[in-house]
Tab-separated table of C-alpha atoms in Angstrom:
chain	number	residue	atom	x	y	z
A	133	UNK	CA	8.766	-1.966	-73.895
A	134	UNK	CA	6.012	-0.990	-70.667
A	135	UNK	CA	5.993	2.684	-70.124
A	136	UNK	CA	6.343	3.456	-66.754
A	137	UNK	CA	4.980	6.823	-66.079
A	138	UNK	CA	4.954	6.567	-61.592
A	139	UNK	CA	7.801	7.850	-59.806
A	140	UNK	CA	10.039	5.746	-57.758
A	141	UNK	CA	10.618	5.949	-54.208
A	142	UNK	CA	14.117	8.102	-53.669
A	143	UNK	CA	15.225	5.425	-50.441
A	144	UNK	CA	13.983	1.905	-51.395
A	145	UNK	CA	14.515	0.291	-47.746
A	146	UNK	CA	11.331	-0.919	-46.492
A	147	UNK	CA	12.692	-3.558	-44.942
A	148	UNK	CA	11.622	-4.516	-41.764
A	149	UNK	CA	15.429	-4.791	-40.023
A	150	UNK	CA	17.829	-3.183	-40.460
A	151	UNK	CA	15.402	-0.288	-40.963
A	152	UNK	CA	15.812	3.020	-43.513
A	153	UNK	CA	18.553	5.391	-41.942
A	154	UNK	CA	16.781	8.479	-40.547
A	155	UNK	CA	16.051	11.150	-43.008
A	156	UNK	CA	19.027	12.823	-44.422
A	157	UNK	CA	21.932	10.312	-43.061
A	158	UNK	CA	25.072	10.556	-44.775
A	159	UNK	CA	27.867	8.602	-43.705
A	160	UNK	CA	29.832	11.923	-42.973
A	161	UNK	CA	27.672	12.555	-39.830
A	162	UNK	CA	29.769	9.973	-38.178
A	163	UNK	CA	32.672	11.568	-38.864
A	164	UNK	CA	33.524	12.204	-34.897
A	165	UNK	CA	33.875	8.876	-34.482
A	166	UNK	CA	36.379	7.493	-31.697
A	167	UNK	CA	38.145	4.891	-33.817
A	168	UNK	CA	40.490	2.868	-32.354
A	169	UNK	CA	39.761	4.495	-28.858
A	170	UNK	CA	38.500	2.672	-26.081
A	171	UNK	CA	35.307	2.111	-24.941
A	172	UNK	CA	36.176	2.933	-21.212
A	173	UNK	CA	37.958	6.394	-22.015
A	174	UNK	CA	36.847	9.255	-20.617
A	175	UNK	CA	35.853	9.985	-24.300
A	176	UNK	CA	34.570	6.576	-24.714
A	177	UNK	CA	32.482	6.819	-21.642
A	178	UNK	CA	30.945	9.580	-22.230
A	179	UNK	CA	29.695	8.803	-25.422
A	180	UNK	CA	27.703	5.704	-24.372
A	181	UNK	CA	26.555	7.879	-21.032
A	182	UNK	CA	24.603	10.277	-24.018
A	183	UNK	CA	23.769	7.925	-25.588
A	184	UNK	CA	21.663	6.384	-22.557
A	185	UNK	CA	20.726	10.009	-21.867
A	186	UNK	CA	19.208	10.242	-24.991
A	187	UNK	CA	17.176	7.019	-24.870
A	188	UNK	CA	15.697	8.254	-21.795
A	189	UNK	CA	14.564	11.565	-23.266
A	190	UNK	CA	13.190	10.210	-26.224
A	191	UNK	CA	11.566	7.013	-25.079
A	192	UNK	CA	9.974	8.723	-21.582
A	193	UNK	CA	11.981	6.012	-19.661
A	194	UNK	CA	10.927	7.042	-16.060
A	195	UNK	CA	14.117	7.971	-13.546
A	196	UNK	CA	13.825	5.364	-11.444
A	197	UNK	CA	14.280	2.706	-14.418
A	198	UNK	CA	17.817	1.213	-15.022
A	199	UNK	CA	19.062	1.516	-19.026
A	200	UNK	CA	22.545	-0.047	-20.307
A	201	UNK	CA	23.605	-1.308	-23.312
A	202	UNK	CA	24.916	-5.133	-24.544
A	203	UNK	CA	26.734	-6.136	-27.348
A	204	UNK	CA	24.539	-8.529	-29.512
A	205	UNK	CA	21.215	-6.155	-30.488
A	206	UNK	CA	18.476	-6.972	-29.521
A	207	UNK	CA	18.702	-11.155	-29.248
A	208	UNK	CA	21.719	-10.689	-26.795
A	209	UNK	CA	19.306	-7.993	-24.905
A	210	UNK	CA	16.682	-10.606	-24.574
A	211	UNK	CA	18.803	-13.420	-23.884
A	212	UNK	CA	20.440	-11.316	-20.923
A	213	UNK	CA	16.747	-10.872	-19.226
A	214	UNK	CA	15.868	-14.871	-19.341
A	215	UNK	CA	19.246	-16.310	-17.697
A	216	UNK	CA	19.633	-13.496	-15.039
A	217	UNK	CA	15.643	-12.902	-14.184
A	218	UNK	CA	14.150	-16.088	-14.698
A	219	UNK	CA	13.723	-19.431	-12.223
A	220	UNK	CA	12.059	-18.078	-9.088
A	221	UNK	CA	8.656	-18.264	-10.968
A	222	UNK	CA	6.439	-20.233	-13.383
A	223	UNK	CA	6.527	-18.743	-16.798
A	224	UNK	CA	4.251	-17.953	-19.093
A	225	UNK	CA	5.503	-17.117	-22.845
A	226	UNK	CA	3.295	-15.569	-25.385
A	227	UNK	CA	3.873	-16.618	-28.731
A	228	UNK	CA	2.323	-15.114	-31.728
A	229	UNK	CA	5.378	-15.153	-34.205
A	230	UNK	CA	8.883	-16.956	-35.303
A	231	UNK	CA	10.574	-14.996	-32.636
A	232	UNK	CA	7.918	-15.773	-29.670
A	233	UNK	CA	8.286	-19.702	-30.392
A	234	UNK	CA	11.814	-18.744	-30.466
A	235	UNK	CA	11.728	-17.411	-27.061
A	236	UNK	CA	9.894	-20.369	-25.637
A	237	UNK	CA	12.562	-23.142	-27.122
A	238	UNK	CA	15.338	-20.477	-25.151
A	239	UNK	CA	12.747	-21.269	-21.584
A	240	UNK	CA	11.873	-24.898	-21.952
A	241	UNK	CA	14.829	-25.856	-23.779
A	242	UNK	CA	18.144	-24.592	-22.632
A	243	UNK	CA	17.005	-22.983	-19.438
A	244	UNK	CA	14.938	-26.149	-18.970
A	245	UNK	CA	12.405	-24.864	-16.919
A	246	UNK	CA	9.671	-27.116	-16.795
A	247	UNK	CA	7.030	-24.775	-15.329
A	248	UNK	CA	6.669	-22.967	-18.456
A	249	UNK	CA	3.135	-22.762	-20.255
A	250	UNK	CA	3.242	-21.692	-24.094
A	251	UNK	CA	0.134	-18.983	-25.068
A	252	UNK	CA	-0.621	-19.521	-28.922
A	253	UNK	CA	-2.929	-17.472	-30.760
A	254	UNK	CA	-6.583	-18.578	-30.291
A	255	UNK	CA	-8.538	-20.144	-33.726
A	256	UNK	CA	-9.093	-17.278	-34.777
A	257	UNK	CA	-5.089	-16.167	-34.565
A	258	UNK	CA	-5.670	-13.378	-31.762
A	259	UNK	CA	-3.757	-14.069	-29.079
A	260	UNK	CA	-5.421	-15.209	-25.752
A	261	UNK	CA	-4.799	-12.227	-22.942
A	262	UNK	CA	-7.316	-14.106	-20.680
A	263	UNK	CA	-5.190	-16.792	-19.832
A	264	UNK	CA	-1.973	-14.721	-19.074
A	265	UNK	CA	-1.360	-15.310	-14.867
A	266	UNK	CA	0.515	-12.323	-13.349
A	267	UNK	CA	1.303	-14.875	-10.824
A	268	UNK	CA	3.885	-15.744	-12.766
A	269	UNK	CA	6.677	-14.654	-15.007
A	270	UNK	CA	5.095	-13.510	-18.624
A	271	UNK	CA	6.958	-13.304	-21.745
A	272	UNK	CA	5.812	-11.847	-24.893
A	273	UNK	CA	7.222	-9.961	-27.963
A	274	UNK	CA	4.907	-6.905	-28.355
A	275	UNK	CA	4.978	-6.455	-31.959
A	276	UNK	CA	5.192	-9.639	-33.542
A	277	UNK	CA	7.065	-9.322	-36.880
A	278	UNK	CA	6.183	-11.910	-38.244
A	279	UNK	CA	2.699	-12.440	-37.962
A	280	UNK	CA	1.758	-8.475	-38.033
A	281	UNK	CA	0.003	-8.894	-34.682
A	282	UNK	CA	1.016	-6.196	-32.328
A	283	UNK	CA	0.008	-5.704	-28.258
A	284	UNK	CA	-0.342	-2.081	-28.190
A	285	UNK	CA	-3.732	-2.288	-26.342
A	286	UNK	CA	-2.028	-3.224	-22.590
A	287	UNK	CA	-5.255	-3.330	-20.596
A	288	UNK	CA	-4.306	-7.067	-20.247
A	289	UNK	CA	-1.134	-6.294	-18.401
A	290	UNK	CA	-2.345	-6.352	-14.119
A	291	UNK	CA	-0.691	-3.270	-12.633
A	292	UNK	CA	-0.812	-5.370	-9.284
A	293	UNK	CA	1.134	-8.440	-10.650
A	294	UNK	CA	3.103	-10.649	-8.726
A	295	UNK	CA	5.304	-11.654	-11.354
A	296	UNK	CA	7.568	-9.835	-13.760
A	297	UNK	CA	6.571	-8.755	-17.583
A	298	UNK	CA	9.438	-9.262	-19.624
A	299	UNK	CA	9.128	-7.984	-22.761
A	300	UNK	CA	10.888	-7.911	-26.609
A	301	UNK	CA	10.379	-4.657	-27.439
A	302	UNK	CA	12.780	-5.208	-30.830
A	303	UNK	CA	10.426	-4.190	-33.639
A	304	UNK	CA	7.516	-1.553	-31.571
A	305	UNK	CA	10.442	0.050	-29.455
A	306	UNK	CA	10.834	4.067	-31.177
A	307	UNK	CA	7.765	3.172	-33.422
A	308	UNK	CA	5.165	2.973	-30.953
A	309	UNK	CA	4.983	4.127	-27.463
A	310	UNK	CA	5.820	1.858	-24.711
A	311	UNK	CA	4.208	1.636	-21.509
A	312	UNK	CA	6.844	1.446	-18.880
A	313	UNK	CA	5.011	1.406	-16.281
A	314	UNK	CA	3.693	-2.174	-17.071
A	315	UNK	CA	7.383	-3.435	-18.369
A	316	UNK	CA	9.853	-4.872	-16.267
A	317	UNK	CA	12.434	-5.647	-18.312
A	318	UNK	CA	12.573	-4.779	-21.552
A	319	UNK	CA	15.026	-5.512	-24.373
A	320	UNK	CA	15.338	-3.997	-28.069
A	321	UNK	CA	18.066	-2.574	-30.101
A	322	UNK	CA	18.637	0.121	-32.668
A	323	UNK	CA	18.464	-1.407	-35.774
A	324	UNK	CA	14.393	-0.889	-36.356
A	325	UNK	CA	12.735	1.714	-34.813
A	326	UNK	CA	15.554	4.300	-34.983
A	327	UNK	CA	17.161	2.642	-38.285
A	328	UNK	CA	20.554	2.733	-36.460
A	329	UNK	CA	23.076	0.324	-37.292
A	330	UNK	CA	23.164	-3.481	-35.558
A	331	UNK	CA	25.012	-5.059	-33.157
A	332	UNK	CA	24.007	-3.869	-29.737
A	333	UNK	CA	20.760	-4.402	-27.714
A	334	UNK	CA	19.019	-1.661	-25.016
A	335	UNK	CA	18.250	-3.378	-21.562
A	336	UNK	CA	15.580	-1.309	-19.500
A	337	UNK	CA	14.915	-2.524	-16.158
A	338	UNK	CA	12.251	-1.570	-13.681
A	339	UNK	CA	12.738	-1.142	-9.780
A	340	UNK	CA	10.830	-4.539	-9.024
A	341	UNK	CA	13.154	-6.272	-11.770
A	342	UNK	CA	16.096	-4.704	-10.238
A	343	UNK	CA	14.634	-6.228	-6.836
A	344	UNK	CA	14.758	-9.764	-8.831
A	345	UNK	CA	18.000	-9.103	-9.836
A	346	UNK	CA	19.332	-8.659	-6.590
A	347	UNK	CA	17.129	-11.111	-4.433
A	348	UNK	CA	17.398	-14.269	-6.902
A	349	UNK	CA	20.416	-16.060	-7.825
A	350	UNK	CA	19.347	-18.589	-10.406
A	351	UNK	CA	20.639	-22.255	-10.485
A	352	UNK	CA	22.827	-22.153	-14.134
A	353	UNK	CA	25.778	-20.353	-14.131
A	354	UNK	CA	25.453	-16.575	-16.217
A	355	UNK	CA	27.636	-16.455	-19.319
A	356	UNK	CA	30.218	-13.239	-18.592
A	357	UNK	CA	28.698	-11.341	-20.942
A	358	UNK	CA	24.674	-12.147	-19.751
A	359	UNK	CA	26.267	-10.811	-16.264
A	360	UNK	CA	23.802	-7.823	-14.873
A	361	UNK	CA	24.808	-7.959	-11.227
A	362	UNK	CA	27.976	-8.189	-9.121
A	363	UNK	CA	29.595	-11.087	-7.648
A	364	UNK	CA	27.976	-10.306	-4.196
A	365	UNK	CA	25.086	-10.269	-6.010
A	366	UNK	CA	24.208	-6.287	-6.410
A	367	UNK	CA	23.377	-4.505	-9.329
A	368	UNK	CA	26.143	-3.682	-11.364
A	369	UNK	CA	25.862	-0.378	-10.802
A	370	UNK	CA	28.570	0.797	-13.483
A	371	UNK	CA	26.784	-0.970	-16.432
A	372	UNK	CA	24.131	1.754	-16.289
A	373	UNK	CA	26.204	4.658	-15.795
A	374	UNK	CA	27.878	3.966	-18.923
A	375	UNK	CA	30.734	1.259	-18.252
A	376	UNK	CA	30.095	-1.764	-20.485
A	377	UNK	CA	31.426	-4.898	-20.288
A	378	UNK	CA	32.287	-6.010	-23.432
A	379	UNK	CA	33.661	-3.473	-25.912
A	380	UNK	CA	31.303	-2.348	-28.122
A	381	UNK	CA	31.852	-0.703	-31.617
A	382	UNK	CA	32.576	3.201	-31.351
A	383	UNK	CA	31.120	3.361	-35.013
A	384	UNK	CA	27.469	1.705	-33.961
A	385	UNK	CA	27.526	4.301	-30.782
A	386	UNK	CA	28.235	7.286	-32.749
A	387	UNK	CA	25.545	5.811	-35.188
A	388	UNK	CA	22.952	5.411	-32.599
A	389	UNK	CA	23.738	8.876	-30.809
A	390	UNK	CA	22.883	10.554	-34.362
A	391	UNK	CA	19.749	8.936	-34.659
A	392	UNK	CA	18.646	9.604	-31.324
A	393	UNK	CA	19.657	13.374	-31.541
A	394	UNK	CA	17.652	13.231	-34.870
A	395	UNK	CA	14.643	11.630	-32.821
A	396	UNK	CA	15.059	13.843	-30.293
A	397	UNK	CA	14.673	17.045	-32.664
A	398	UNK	CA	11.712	16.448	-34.120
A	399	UNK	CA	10.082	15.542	-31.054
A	400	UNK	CA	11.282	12.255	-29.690
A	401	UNK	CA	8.462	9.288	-29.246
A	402	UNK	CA	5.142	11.434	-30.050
A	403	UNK	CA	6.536	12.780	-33.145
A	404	UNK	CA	7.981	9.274	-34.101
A	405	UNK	CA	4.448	7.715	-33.322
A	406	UNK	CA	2.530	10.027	-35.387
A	407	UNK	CA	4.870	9.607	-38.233
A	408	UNK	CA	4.675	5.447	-38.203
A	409	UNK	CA	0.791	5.902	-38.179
A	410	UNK	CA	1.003	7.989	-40.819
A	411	UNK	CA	3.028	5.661	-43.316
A	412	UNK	CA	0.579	2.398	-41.994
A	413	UNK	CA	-2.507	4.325	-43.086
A	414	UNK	CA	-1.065	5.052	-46.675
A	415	UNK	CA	-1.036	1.372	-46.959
A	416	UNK	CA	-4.328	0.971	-45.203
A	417	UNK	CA	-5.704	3.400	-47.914
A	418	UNK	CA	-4.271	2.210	-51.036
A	419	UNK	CA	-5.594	-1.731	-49.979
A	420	UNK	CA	-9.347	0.125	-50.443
A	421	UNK	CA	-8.334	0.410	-53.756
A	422	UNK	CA	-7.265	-3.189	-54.783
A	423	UNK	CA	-8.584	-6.487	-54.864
A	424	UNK	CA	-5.410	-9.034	-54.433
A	425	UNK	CA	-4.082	-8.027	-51.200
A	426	UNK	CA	-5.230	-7.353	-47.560
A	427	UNK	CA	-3.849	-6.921	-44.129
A	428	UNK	CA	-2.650	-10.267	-43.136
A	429	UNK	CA	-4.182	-9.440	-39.297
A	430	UNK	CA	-7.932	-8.720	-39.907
A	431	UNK	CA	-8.217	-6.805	-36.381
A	432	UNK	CA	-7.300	-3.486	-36.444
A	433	UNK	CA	-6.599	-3.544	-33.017
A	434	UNK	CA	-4.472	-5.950	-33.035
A	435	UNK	CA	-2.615	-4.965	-36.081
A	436	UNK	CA	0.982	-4.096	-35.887
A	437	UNK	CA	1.106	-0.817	-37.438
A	438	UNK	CA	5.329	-0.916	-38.027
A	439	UNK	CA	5.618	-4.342	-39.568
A	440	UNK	CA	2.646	-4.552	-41.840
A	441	UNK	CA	2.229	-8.119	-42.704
A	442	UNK	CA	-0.100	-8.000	-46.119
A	443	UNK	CA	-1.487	-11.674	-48.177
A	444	UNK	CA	-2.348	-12.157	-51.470
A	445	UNK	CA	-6.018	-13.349	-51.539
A	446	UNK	CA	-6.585	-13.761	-55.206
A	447	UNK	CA	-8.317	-17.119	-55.643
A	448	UNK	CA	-5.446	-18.273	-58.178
A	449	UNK	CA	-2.860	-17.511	-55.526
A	450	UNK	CA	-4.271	-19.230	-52.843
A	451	UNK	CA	-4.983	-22.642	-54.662
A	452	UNK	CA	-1.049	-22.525	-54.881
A	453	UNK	CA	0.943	-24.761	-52.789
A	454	UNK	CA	2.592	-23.099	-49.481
A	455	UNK	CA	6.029	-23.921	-51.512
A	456	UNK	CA	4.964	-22.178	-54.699
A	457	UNK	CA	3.281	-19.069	-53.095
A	458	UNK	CA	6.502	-18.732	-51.460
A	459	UNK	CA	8.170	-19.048	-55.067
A	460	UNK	CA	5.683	-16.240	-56.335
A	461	UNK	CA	6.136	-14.035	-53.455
A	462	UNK	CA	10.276	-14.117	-54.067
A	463	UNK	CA	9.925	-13.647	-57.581
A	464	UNK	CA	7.631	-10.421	-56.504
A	465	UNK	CA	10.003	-8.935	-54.105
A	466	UNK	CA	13.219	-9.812	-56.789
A	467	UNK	CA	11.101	-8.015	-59.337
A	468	UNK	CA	10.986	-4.618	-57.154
A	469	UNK	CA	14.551	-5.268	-55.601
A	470	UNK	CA	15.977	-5.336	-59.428
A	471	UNK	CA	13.951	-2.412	-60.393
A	472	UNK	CA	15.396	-0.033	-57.105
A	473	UNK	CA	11.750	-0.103	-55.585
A	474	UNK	CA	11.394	-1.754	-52.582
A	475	UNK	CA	14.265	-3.821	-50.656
A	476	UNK	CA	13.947	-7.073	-48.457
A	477	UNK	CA	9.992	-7.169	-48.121
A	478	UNK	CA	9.626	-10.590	-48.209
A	479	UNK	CA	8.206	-12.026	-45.094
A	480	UNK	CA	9.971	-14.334	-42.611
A	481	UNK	CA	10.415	-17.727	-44.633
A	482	UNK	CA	9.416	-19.576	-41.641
A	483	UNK	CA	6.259	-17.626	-41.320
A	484	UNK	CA	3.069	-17.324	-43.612
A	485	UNK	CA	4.332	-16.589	-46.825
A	486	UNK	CA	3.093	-12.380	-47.549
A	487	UNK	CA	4.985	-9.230	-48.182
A	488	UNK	CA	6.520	-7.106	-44.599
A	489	UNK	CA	6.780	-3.607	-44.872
A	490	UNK	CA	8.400	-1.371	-42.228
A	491	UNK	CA	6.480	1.410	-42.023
A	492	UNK	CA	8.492	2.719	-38.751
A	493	UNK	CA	9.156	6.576	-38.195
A	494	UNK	CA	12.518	6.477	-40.649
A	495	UNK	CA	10.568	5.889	-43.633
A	496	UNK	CA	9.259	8.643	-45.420
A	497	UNK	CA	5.305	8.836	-46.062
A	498	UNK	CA	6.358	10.148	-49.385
A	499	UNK	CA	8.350	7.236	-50.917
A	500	UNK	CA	5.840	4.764	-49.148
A	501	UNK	CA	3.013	6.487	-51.297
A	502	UNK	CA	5.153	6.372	-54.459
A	503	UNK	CA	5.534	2.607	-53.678
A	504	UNK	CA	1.902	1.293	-53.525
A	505	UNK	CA	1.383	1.916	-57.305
A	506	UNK	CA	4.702	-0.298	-58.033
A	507	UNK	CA	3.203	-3.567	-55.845
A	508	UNK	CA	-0.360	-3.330	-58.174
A	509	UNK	CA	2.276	-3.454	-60.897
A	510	UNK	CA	4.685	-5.846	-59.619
A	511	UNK	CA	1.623	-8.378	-58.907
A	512	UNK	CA	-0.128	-7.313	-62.508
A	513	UNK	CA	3.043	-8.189	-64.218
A	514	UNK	CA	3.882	-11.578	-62.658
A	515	UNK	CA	0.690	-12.766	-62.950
A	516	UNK	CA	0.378	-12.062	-66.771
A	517	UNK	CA	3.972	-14.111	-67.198
């Protein structure tokens, strides 16, 4: 039997969503759960009006930005932003990933508006910030999962731009700072960043989106639940003080107000920056050291530094077909799932086929370190089968 003399990481969750459950969660720190209350108590309420509190302290929201909450993380969040915002402008939509082209479909396709111009990455997969017109409407995800490309460099963004930036902030938001002043409207949820549970979505709005909100009715009717202003057309005022309307669960709020309180402790978004750099260059180091893997994103500035995207290069493995490096690359991750190492980092199937590893500020830089060892042996195994 192979002696196995490396330690192995003490939380296994590298996946890139749902994230590893800030350090230390137990299940007994939700033990002050409302159950069975409402949402629109006085209890209720004032629960979900800390928990918007708290987002604001620890993501540097500025005061004069709206924040609620929607039930349906971070796709609902997203969703919410096209049908109420969009229609008074061309659109542009950025997309470098699965969930960019999946925004796009959501424009053209069901929103069917026709103005809408698609930005994919250039040849040489960088995405093409030259073309974006603040004239119009400009979507883009700003870390793209599933490509590893992130757009943390936001000189592109105009400060003096006619249109509105509305972003998917789903897998940078809590990782990686976020510059509000060039964001509009901005959706993400709690499930990555924070490693909260799923199931409801963060909606930030700036003044000038607000403006949108209340100066453009568009011409499909807004699902209830999409529904950010009033019927005379006003912002809903009550949505951002805490009155939601559709009942979320009590559980996922009490879930979410621990990890922001945890967040907020140790520093809020600096503190969780620093700590997501930190775990991306352990990785960075330990691919000095080996021969078969690489960042999947060549540019450093362009490289996401929460989901790292990484491709086998050995010349064997790439003379595979797409279909059976896919096969290889399940049998890898099943290997270090069955083993306790490493859970769910696989890459998107739809995507290129590499390991995804959330490197986000839940994860500890100690059981990422004990992991790189376990990949060399992972690969080093399968490939002598």
């Amino acid at each position: 039997m192979e002696a196995i003399t490396f330690e192995r990481p003490r939380i296994p969750n590298f996946g890139a969503g749902p994230c590893a459950k800030p350090p230390g969660w137990e299940l007994s720190h939700l033990k002050n759960v409302l159950m069975a209350r409402s949402h629109r108590s006085a209890e209720g309420v004032q629960r979900i009006q800390e928990v918007l509190h708290l987002l604001r302290l620890v993501l540097n929201i500025p005061e004069n930005y709206k924040v609620t909450l929607v039930s349906g993380s971070a796709t609902a969040a997203v969703e919410t932003l096209f049908w109420c915002l969009l229609g008074k402008k061309k659109v542009q939509v950025h997309v470098w990933d699965i969930f960019g082209q999946r925004w796009a479909n959501d424009v053209k396709k069901i929103l069917k508006i026709d103005d809408c111009e698609l930005l994919e990455l250039n040849s040489k997969k960088l995405p093409q910030f030259e073309l974006t017109n603040f004239e119009h409407d400009v979507i883009f995800t700003l870390n793209a999962s599933t490509s590893g490309i992130i757009a943390s460099n936001v000189s592109w963004i105009n400060n003096h731009r006619q249109g509105l930036t509305l972003c998917d902030a789903t897998s940078a938001a809590f990782a990686v700072p976020l510059p509000w002043e060039l964001l509009d409207a901005t959706a993400f949820s709690f499930q990555k960043g924070l490693g909260s549970e799923a199931g409801i979505g963060v909606i930030v709005l700036s003044p000038k989106a607000v403006e949108r909100l209340e100066k453009h009715t568009p011409i499909w009717p807004i699902p209830y639940l999409f529904r950010l202003t009033t019927d005379k057309g006003q912002l809903n005022e009550k949505l951002f003080e805490g009155f939601l309307l559709n009942t979320p669960s009590m559980l996922l709020i009490e879930d979410a107000l621990h990890a922001l309180k945890w967040a907020h402790s140790i520093g809020s978004q600096k503190t969780l920056y620093q700590r997501t750099l930190k775990n991306y260059n352990i990785i960075k180091k330990w691919l000095d050291t080996v021969p078969w893997i690489k960042f999947l994103v060549p540019s450093e500035e362009y490289r996401s530094p929460t989901t790292v995207c990484l491709e086998i290069i050995a010349p064997w493995f790439k003379l595979l077909t797409r279909d059976s490096q896919w096969e290889w690359i399940k049998q890898f991750c099943t290997l270090l799932a069955e083993q306790k190492i490493a859970f769910d980092i696989q890459n998107h199937i739809a995507a290129t086929p590499a390991l995804r590893i959330w490197c986000g500020p839940t994860v500890e830089a100690a059981d990422l370190e004990k992991l790189m060892p376990w990949l060399d042996w992972a690969y080093h195994k399968l490939k002598k089968e």
